Amino acid sequence: MLNLLQTVAPLRLALDEVESARALGISPSTLREYVRDGRLRRVKFGRATRFLVTDLQRLAEELREPQRDALLDDGDAEVPE
């Protein structure tokens, strides 16, 4: 996911809602749900709402972990990298 975010915004520290959702492969409404649930912080710059790339990377790792655990529960299945 780190490489994807670097491709989307190689020199930017924060992305808007649409860019953030696209980088994570989710809808903007799902992104807003993560904000409401406290899983993702947003930053306000005046009237503009942005999401820090580092927070998006952290959320991407959190979203990826349950899938890895589910694969490990299926016996001796190898975990894809």
Short mmCIF file of C-alpha atoms in Angstrom, two decimals:
data_model
loop_
_atom_site.label_atom_id
_atom_site.label_comp_id
_atom_site.label_asym_id
_atom_site.label_seq_id
_atom_site.Cartn_x
_atom_site.Cartn_y
_atom_site.Cartn_z
CA MET A 1 0.00 0.00 0.00
CA LEU A 2 2.90 2.33 0.68
CA ASN A 3 3.95 2.20 -2.98
CA LEU A 4 0.38 2.92 -4.13
CA LEU A 5 0.15 5.99 -1.91
CA GLN A 6 3.53 7.20 -3.11
CA THR A 7 2.29 6.83 -6.68
CA VAL A 8 -0.91 8.74 -5.94
CA ALA A 9 0.79 11.55 -4.05
CA PRO A 10 4.57 11.31 -4.25
CA LEU A 11 5.26 14.76 -2.79
CA ARG A 12 2.12 15.44 -0.79
CA LEU A 13 1.62 14.87 2.91
CA ALA A 14 -2.18 15.02 2.83
CA LEU A 15 -4.93 14.08 0.38
CA ASP A 16 -8.53 15.19 0.01
CA GLU A 17 -11.46 12.83 0.59
CA VAL A 18 -11.77 11.55 -2.98
CA GLU A 19 -8.02 11.04 -3.39
CA SER A 20 -7.81 9.26 -0.03
CA ALA A 21 -10.69 6.93 -0.83
CA ARG A 22 -9.21 6.16 -4.25
CA ALA A 23 -5.79 5.43 -2.74
CA LEU A 24 -7.35 2.94 -0.31
CA GLY A 25 -9.65 1.42 -2.92
CA ILE A 26 -12.80 2.31 -0.97
CA SER A 27 -15.71 4.68 -1.50
CA PRO A 28 -15.75 8.18 0.00
CA SER A 29 -18.74 7.15 2.13
CA THR A 30 -16.72 4.26 3.61
CA LEU A 31 -13.88 6.71 4.30
CA ARG A 32 -16.32 8.97 6.17
CA GLU A 33 -17.55 5.94 8.12
CA TYR A 34 -13.97 5.25 9.25
CA VAL A 35 -13.74 8.87 10.44
CA ARG A 36 -17.01 8.53 12.41
CA ASP A 37 -15.80 5.25 13.93
CA GLY A 38 -12.53 6.87 15.01
CA ARG A 39 -10.41 4.62 12.80
CA LEU A 40 -9.14 7.54 10.71
CA ARG A 41 -8.34 11.12 11.64
CA ARG A 42 -9.01 14.07 9.39
CA VAL A 43 -7.15 17.36 9.46
CA LYS A 44 -8.75 20.71 8.77
CA PHE A 45 -6.78 23.37 6.92
CA GLY A 46 -9.19 26.29 7.07
CA ARG A 47 -12.26 24.99 5.25
CA ALA A 48 -10.43 22.14 3.56
CA THR A 49 -10.52 18.64 5.05
CA ARG A 50 -7.49 16.46 4.38
CA PHE A 51 -6.19 13.05 5.42
CA LEU A 52 -2.53 12.58 6.25
CA VAL A 53 -0.80 10.01 4.06
CA THR A 54 0.73 8.43 7.17
CA ASP A 55 -2.76 7.92 8.66
CA LEU A 56 -3.94 6.37 5.39
CA GLN A 57 -0.98 3.98 5.44
CA ARG A 58 -1.77 2.98 9.03
CA LEU A 59 -5.43 2.36 8.16
CA ALA A 60 -4.42 0.30 5.13
CA GLU A 61 -2.31 -1.93 7.37
CA GLU A 62 -5.20 -2.31 9.84
CA LEU A 63 -7.57 -3.26 7.05
CA ARG A 64 -5.11 -5.81 5.69
CA GLU A 65 -4.43 -7.64 8.98
CA PRO A 66 -7.81 -9.42 9.44
CA GLN A 67 -7.48 -10.95 5.98
CA ARG A 68 -4.08 -12.40 6.89
CA ASP A 69 -5.45 -13.79 10.17
CA ALA A 70 -8.40 -15.41 8.37
CA LEU A 71 -6.03 -17.11 5.95
CA LEU A 72 -3.93 -18.46 8.80
CA ASP A 73 -7.03 -19.93 10.45
CA ASP A 74 -7.63 -22.10 7.37
CA GLY A 75 -4.91 -24.53 8.33
CA ASP A 76 -1.54 -24.56 6.65
CA ALA A 77 -2.47 -22.17 3.85
CA GLU A 78 0.32 -19.87 2.79
CA VAL A 79 -0.20 -16.15 3.29
CA PRO A 80 0.19 -14.14 0.07
CA GLU A 81 2.60 -11.23 0.28
#
